[in-house]
PDB file of C-alpha atoms in Angstrom:
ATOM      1  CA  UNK A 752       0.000   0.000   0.000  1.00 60.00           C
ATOM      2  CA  UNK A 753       1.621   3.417  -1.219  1.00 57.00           C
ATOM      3  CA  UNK A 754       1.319   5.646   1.783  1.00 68.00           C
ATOM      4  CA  UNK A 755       2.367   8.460   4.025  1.00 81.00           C
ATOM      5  CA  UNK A 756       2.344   8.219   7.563  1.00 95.00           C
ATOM      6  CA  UNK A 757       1.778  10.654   9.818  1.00 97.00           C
ATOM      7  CA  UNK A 758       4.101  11.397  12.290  1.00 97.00           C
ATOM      8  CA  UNK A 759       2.468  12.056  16.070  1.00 98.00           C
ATOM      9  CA  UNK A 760       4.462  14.164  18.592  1.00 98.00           C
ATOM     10  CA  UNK A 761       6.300  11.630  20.339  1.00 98.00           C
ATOM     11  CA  UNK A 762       7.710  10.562  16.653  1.00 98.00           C
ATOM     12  CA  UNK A 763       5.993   7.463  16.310  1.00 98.00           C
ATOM     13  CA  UNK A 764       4.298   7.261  12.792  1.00 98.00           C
ATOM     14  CA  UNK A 765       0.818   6.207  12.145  1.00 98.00           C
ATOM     15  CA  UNK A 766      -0.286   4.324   8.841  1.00 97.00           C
ATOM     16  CA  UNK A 767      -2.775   6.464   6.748  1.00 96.00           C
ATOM     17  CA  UNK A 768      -5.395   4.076   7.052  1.00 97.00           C
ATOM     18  CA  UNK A 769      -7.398   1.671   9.538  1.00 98.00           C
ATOM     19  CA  UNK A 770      -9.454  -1.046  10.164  1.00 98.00           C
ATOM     20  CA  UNK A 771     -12.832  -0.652  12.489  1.00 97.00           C
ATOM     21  CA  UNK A 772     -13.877  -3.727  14.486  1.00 97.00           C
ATOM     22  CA  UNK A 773     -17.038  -2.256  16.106  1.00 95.00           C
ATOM     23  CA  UNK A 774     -19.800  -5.146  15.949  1.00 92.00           C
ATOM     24  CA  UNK A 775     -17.835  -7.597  13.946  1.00 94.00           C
ATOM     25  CA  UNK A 776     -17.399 -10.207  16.477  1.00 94.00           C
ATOM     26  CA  UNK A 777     -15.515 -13.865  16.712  1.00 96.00           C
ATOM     27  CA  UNK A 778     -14.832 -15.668  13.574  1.00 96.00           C
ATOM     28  CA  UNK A 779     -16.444 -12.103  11.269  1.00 96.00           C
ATOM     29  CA  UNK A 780     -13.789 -10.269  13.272  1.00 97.00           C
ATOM     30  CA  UNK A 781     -10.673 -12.474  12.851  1.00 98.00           C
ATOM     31  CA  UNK A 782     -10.804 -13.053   9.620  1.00 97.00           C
ATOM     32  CA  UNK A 783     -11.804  -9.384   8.558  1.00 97.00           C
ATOM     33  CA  UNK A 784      -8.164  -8.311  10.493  1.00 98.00           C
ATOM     34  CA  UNK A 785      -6.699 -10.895   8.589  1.00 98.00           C
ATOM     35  CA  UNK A 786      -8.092  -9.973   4.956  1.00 97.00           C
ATOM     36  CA  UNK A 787      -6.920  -6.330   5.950  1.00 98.00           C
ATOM     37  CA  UNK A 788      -3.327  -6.966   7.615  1.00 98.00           C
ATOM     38  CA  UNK A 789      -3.434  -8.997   4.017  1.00 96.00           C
ATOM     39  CA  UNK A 790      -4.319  -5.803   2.264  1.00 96.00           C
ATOM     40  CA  UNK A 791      -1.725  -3.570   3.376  1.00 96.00           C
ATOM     41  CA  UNK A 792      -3.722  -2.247   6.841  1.00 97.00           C
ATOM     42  CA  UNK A 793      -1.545  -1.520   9.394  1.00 97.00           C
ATOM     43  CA  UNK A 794      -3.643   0.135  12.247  1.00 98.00           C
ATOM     44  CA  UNK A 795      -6.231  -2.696  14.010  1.00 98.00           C
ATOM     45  CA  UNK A 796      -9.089  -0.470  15.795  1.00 98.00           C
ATOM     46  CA  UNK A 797     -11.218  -2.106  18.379  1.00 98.00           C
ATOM     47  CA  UNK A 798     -12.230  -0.816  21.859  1.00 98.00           C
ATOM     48  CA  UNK A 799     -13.568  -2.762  25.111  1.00 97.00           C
ATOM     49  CA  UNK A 800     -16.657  -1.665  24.521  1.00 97.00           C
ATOM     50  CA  UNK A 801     -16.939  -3.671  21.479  1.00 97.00           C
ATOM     51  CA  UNK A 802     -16.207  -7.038  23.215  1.00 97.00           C
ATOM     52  CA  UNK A 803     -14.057  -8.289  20.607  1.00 98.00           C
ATOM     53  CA  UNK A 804     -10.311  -7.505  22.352  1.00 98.00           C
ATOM     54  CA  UNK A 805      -9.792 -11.352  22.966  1.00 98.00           C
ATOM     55  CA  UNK A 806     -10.431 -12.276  18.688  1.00 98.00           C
ATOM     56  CA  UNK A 807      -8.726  -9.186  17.859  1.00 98.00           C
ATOM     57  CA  UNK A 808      -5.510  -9.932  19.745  1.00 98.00           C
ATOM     58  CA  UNK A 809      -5.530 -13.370  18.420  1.00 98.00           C
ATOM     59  CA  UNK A 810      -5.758 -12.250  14.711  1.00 98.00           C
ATOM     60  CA  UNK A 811      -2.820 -10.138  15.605  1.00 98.00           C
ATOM     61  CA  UNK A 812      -0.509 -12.619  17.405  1.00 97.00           C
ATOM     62  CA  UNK A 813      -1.436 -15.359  14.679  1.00 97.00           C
ATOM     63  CA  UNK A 814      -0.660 -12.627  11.562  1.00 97.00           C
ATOM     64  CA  UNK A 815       2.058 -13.132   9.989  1.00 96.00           C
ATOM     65  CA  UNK A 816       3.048  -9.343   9.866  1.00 97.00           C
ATOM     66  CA  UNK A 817       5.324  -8.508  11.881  1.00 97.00           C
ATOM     67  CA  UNK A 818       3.824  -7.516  15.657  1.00 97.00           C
ATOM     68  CA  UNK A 819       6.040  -3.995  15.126  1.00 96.00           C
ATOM     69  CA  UNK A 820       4.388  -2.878  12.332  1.00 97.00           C
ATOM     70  CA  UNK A 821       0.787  -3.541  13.790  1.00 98.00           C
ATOM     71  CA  UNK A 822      -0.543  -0.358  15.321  1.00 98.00           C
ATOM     72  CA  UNK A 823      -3.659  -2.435  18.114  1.00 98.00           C
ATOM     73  CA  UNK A 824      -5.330   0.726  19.366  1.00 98.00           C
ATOM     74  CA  UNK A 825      -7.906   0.057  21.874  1.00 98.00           C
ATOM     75  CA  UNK A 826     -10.343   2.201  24.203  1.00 98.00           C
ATOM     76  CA  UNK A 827     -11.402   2.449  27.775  1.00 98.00           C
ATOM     77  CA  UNK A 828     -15.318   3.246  27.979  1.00 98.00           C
ATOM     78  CA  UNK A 829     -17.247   5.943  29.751  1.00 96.00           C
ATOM     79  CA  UNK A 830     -17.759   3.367  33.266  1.00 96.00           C
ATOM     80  CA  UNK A 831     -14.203   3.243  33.820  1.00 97.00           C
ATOM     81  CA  UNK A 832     -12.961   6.927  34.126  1.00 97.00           C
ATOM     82  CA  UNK A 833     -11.235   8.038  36.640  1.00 98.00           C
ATOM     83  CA  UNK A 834      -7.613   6.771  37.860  1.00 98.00           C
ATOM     84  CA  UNK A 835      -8.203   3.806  39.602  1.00 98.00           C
ATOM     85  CA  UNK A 836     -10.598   2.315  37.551  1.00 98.00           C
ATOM     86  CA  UNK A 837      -8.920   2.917  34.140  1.00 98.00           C
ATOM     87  CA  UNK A 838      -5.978   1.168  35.654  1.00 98.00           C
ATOM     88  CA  UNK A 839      -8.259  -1.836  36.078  1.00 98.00           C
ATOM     89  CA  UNK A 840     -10.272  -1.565  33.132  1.00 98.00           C
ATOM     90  CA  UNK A 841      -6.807  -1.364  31.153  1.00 98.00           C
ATOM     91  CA  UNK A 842      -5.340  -4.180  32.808  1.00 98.00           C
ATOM     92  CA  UNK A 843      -8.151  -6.412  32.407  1.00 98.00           C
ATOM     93  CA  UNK A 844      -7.973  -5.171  28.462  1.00 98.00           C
ATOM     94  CA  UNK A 845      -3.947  -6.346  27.849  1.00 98.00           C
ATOM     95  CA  UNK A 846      -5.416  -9.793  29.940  1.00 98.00           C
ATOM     96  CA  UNK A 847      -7.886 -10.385  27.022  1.00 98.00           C
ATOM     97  CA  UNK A 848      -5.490  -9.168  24.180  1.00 98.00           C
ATOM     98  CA  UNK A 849      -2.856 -11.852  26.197  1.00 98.00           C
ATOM     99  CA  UNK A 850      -0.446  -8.710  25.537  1.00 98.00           C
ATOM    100  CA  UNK A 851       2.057  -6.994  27.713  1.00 98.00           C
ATOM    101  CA  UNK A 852       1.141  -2.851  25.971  1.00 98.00           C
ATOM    102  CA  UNK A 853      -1.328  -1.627  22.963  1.00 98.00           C
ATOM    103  CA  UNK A 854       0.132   0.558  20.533  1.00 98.00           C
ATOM    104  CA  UNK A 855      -2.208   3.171  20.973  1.00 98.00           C
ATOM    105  CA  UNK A 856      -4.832   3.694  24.305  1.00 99.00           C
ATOM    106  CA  UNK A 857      -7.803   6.312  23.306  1.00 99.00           C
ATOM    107  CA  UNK A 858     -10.464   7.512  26.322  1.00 98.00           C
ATOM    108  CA  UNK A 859     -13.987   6.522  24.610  1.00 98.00           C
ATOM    109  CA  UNK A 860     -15.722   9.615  25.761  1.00 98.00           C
ATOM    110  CA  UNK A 861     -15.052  12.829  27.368  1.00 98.00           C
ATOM    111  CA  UNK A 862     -17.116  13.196  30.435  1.00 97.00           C
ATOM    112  CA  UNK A 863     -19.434  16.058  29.935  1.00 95.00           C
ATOM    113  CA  UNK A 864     -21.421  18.897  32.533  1.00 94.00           C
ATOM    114  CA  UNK A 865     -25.071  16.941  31.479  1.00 94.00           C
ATOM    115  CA  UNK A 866     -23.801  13.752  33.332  1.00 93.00           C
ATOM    116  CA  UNK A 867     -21.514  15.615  35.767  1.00 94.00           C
ATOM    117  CA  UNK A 868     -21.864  19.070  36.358  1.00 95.00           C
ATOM    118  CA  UNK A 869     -19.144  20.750  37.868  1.00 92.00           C
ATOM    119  CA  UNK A 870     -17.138  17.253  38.108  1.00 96.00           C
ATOM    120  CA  UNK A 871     -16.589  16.749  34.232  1.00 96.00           C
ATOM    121  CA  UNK A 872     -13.442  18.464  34.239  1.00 96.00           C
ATOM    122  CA  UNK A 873     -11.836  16.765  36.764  1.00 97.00           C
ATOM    123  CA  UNK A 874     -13.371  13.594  36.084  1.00 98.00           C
ATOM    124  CA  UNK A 875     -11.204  14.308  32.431  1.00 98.00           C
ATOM    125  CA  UNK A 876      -8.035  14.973  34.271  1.00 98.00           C
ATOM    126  CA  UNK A 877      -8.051  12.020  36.805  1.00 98.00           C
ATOM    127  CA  UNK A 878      -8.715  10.019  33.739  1.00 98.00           C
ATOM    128  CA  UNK A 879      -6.138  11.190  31.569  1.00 98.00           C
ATOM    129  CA  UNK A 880      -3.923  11.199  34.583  1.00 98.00           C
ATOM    130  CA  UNK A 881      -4.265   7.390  34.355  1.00 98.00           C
ATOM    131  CA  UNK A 882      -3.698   7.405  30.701  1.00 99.00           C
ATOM    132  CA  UNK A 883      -0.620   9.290  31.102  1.00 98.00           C
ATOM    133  CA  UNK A 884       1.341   6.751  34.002  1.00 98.00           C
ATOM    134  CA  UNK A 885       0.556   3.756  31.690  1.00 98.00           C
ATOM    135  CA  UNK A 886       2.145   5.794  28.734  1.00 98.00           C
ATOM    136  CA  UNK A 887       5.125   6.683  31.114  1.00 98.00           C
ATOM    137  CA  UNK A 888       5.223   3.090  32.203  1.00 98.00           C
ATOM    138  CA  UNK A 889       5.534   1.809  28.501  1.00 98.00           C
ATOM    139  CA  UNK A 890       2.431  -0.229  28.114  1.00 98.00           C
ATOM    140  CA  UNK A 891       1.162   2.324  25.555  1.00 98.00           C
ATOM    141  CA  UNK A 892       3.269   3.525  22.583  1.00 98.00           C
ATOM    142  CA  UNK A 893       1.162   6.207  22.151  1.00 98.00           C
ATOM    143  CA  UNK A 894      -2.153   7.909  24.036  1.00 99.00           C
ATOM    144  CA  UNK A 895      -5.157   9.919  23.004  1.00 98.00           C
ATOM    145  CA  UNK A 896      -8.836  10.597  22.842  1.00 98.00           C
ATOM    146  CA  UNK A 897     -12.219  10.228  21.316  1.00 98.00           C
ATOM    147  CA  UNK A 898     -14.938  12.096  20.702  1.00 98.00           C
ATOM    148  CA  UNK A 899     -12.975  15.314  22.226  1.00 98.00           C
ATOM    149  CA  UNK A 900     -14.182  18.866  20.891  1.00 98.00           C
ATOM    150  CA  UNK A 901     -11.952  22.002  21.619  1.00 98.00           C
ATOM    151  CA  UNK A 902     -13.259  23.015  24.671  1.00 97.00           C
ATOM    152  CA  UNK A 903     -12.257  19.659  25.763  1.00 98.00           C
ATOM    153  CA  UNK A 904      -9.049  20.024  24.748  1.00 98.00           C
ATOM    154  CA  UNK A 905      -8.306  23.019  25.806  1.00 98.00           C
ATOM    155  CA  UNK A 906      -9.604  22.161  29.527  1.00 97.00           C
ATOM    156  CA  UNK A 907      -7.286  19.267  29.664  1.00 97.00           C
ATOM    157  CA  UNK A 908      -4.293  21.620  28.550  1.00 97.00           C
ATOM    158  CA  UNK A 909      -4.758  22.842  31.929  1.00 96.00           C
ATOM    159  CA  UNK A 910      -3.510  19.781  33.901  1.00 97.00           C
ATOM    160  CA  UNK A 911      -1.844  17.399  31.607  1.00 98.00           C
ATOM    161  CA  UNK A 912       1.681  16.823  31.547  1.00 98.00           C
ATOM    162  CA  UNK A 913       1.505  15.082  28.298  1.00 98.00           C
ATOM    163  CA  UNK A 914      -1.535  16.485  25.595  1.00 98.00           C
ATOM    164  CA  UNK A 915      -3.234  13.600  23.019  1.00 98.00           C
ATOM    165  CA  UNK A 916      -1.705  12.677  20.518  1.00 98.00           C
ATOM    166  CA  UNK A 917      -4.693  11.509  18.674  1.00 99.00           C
ATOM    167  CA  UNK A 918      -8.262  12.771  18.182  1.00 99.00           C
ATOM    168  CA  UNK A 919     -10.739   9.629  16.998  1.00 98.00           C
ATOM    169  CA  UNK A 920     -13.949  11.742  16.132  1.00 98.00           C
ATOM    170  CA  UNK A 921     -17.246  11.034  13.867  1.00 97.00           C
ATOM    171  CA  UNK A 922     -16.500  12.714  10.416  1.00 97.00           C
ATOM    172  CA  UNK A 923     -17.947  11.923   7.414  1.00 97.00           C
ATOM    173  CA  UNK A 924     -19.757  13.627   4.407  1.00 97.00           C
ATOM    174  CA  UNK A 925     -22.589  15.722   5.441  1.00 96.00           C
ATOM    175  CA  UNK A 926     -20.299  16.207   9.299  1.00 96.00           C
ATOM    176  CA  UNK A 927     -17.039  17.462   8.072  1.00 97.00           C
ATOM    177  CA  UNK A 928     -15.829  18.660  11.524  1.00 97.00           C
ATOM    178  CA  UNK A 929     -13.810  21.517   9.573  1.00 98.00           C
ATOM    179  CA  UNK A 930     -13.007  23.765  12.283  1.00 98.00           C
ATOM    180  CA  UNK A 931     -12.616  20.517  14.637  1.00 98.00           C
ATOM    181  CA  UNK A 932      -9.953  19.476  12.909  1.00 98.00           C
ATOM    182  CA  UNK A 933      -8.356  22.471  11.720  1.00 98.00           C
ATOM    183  CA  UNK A 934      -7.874  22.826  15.580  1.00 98.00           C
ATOM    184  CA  UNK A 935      -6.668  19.843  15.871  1.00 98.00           C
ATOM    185  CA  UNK A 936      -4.138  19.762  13.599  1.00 98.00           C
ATOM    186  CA  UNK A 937      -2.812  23.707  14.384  1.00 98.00           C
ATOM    187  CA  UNK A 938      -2.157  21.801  17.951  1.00 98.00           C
ATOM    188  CA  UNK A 939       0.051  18.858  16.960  1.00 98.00           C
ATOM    189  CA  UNK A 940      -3.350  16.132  17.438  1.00 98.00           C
ATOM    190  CA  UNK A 941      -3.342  14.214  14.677  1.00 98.00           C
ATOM    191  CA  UNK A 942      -7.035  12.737  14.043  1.00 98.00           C
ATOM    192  CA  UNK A 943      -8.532   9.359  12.754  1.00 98.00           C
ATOM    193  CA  UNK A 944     -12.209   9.515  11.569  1.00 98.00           C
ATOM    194  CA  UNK A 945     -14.634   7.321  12.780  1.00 97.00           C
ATOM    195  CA  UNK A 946     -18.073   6.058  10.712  1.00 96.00           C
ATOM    196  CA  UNK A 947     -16.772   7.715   7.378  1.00 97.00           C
ATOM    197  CA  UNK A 948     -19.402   5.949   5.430  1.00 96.00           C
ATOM    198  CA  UNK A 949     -22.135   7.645   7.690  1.00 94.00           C
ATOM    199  CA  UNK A 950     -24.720   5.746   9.410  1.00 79.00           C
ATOM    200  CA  UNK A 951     -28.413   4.074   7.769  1.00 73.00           C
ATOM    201  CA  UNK A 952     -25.722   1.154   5.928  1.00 80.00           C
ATOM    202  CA  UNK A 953     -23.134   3.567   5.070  1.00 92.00           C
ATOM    203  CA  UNK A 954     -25.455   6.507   3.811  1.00 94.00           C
ATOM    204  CA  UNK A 955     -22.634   8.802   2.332  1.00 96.00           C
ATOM    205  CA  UNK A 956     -21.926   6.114  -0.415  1.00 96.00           C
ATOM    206  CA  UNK A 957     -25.668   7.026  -1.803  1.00 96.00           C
ATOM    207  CA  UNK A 958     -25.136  10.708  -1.619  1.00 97.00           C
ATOM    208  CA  UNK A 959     -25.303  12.325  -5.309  1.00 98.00           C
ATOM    209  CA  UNK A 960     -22.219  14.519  -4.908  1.00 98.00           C
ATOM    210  CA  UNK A 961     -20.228  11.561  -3.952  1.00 98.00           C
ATOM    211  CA  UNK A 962     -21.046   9.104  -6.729  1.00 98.00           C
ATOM    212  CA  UNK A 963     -20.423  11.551  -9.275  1.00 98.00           C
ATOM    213  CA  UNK A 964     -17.410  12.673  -8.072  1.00 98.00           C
ATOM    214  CA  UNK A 965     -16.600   8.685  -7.976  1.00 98.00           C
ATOM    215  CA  UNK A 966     -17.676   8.157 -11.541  1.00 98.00           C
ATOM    216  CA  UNK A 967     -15.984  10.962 -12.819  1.00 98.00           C
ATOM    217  CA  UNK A 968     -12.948   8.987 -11.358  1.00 98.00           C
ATOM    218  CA  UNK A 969     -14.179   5.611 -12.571  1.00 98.00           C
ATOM    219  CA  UNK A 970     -13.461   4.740  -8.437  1.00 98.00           C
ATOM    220  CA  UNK A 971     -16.125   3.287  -5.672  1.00 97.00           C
ATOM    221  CA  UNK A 972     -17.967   5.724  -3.734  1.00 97.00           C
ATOM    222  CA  UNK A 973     -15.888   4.455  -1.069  1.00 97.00           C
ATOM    223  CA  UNK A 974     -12.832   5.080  -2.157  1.00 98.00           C
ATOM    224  CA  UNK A 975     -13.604   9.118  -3.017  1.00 98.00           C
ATOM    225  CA  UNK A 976     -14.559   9.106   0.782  1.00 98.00           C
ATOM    226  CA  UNK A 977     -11.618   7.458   2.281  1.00 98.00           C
ATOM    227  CA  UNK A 978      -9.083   9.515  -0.446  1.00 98.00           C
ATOM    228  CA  UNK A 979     -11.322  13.112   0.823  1.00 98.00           C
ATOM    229  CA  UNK A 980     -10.219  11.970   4.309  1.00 98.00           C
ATOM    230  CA  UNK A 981      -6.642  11.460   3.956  1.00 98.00           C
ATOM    231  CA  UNK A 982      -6.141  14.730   1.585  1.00 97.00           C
ATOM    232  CA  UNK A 983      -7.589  16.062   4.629  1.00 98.00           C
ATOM    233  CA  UNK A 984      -4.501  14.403   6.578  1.00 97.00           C
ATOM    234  CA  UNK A 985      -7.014  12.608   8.353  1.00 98.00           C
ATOM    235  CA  UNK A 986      -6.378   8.723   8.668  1.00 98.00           C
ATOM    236  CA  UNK A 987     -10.199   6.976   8.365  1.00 98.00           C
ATOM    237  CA  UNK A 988     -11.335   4.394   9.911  1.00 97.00           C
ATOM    238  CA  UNK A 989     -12.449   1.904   7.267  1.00 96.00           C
ATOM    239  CA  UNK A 990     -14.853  -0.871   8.437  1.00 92.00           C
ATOM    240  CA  UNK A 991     -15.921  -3.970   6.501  1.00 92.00           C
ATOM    241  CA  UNK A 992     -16.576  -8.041   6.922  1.00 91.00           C
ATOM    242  CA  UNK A 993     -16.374  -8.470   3.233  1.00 93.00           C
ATOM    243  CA  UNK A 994     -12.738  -9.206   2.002  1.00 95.00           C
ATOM    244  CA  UNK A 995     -13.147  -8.124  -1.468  1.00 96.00           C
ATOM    245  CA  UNK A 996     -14.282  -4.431  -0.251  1.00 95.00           C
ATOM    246  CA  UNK A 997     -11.790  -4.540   2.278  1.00 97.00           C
ATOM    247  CA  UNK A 998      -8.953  -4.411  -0.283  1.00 96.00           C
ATOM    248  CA  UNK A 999     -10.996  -2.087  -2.450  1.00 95.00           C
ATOM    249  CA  UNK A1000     -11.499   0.544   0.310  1.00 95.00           C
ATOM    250  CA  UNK A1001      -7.805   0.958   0.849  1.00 94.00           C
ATOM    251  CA  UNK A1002      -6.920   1.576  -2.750  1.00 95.00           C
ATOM    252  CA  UNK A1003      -6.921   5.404  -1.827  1.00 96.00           C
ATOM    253  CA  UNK A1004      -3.300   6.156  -2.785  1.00 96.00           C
ATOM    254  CA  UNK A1005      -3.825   6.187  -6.917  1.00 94.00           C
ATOM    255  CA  UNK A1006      -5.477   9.204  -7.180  1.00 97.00           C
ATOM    256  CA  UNK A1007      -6.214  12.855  -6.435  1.00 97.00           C
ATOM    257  CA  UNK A1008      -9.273  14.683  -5.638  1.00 98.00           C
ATOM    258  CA  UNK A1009      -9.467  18.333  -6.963  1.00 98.00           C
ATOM    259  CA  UNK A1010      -9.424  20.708  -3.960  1.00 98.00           C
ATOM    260  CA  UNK A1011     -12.826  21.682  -5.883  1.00 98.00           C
ATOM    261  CA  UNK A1012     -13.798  18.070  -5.406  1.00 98.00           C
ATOM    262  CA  UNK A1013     -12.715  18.368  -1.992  1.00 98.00           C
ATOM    263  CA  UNK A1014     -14.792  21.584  -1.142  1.00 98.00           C
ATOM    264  CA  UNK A1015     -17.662  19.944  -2.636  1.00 98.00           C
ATOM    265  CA  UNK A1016     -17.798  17.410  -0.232  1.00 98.00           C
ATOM    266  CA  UNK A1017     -17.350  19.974   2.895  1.00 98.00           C
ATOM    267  CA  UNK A1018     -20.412  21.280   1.619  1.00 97.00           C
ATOM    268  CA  UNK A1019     -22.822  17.932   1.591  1.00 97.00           C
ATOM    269  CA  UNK A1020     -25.659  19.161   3.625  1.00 94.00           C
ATOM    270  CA  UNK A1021     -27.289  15.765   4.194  1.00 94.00           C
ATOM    271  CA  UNK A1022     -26.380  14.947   8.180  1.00 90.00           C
ATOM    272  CA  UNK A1023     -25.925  11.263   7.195  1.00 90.00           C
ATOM    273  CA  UNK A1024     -25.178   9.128  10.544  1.00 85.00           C
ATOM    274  CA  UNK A1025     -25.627   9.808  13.822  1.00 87.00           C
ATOM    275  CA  UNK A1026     -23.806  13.080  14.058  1.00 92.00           C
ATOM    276  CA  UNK A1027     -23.687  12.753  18.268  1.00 92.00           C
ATOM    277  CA  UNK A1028     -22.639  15.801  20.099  1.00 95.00           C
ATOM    278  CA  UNK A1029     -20.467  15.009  22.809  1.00 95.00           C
ATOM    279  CA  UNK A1030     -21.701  17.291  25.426  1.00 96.00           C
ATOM    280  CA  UNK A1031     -25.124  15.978  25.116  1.00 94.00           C
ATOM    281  CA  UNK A1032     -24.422  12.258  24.900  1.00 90.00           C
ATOM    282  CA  UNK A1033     -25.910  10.249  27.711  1.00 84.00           C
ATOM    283  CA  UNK A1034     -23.444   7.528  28.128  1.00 82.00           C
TER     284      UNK A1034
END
């Protein structure tokens, strides 16, 4: 896969594309990692949450890739923040991976005022505190967040010793997250994009301005998504059980949107998927 990683602050390098795991469970999920390490993937996505870290960890010892080229990237979920318990929850996580350290450790969630009032913010920073001993303690090449918008950011800024490397957020046609990222990306966080295809069975690949920009390429729908992303220096988060669009997907290096094309797409006013708002998520 032709490709240009992007390099995060502490200098370790992340491929330009991933693999999602959410719902795609025991034999689906194993062989789907193993069609995509196959295909050129490089970064494995899965999170507690999704209850697949056991099949995930065994598709990566039994690869025959090379373990240091693998970027596993898990996440602890919203009913473990805090210190103590995302020391547990994390240790219980490398247990079912049957791994000593992840390659990269996200926070699901930000804790927001609507659950916690006053406490959000230092429910954040006792959380992140967490994040960043397991980091210092080598169990976690790298460490970031999901789901994080600035004001999140910039509250953390306030007490950690070491800011995310990584951003994970919804972004898709229709939910661009322009500003989002621009911040981002002005403050060293380099970001992955989560649910690309949108939500309703991947909605965006129906979306008129997106098929014609595809068949003016004579490329899948797809494929203009995932190459609108990474022109974007934004890695996506490609999910699939289907081997044959697995290797499809990640043939985004062959061409070039326009940075017409490219404005086109920031401008789909469809809000395909779920487009959640972190402050006003409930979980």
């Amino acid at each position: 896969m032709n490709e240009t990683k992007i390099r995060l602050t502490n200098g370790m390098e992340l491929p330009r594309i991933a693999l999602g795991t959410y719902l795609s469970l025991d034999e689906d999920c194993y062989h789907s990692i193993m069609a995509a390490l196959d295909a050129g993937y490089r970064i494995i996505d899965t999170a507690s949450y999704y209850e697949n870290e056991a099949v995930v960890g065994k598709a990566v010892r039994d690869s025959k890739v090379d373990r240091n080229e693998i970027i596993l990237t898990t996440k602890i979920w919203n009913e473990y923040r805090g210190y103590d318990k995302v020391l547990k929850a994390f240790d219980a996580a490398l247990e079912r991976f049957q791994m000593d350290a992840v390659d990269l450790l996200l926070v699901h969630w930000p804790a927001t005022r609507k659950q916690y009032g006053a406490e959000a913010e230092r429910l954040n920073e006792d959380t992140w505190r967490a994040f960043e001993k397991i980091y210092k303690e080598g169990k976690a090449r790298a460490i970031g967040v999901c789901n994080f918008k600035e004001h999140h950011l910039e509250e953390l800024k306030q007490s950690a010793e070491i800011m995310p490397m990584v951003n994970q957020i919804e972004i898709h046609p229709g939910y661009p997250r322009v500003e989002l990222v621009n911040y981002c990306h002005e403050n060293r966080i380099a970001v992955e994009g989560w649910a690309p295809f949108g939500g309703n069975g991947g909605a965006c690949l129906r979306d008129e301005t997106v098929c014609a920009i595809a068949k003016d390429h004579g490329v899948s729908p797809a494929r203009v998504i995932g190459r609108w992303l990474v022109q974007r220096e934004i890695i996506p988060i490609m999910k699939s059980k289907n081997e044959a669009r697995i290797k499809e997907n990640a043939r985004i290096f062959d061409f070039e949107l326009s940075l017409d094309e490219i404005e086109k797409i920031n401008g789909i006013s469809v809000k395909y998927g779920d487009t959640f708002d972190p402050d006003l998520v409930d979980f």
